[in-house]
């Protein structure tokens, strides 16, 4: 009867190759990049001088750079925790690659002068 499973001992060379593969790929997977997204929607009523705003701040534990912007068609601003405007962008494409230090930021969409309502989502990949 033929033997279905053949047990083979590992050679030192195969063991070393397996160890090196594990040692190289483990640190790279453990250091995966983190993406953080900040969201804000603003709705303004000029007739009643009122405004609604909702969303989530952009909270970075490490420095990073902007990798994606959704909406923001009329532009948007990035404001730090102290209320200082860090950057203004006229189009979403301008923001790609912009570097931010660790900290908390608010993303604020520019509003259409007719509809007075807009939304922006900014994703940052931490370095």
Phi, psi and omega in degrees: 000130181287149180277122183283320181243126181250115178278132182233140178278149180279138177278157177302325180295316179294321179295319179294319179296318179295318179297315180295320178298317179294317182293329181279317186277335180295310180297324181291325179283331179288336181259041181296146180287146181252133175253135180233136182239133173251139186229142175206140175233134180234134176229120185241140175241103183291329182298319181257005180052048180233161181210138172246142181214135177210155180156193180234140178289164176264108184248114182252127175274339176224164176298155180199187179221150182288127181245344182204141174226125176252138184064223183065030185302326182262009182102173178197166180238155173245126184238132181278179185297334180275356180093006179277131178286118182275320184202150172238136178233133179278330178226155178300325183297329180297331186280338184300126180093350180296132184266139178234142175280166176300143180151187180249134183227154173247135174257128185236117181286146170282144185261145172295134184291345179265308186273335175058036180211130175201168188221147175213142174233126181239125179251131179242134173263120180285138180281000000 
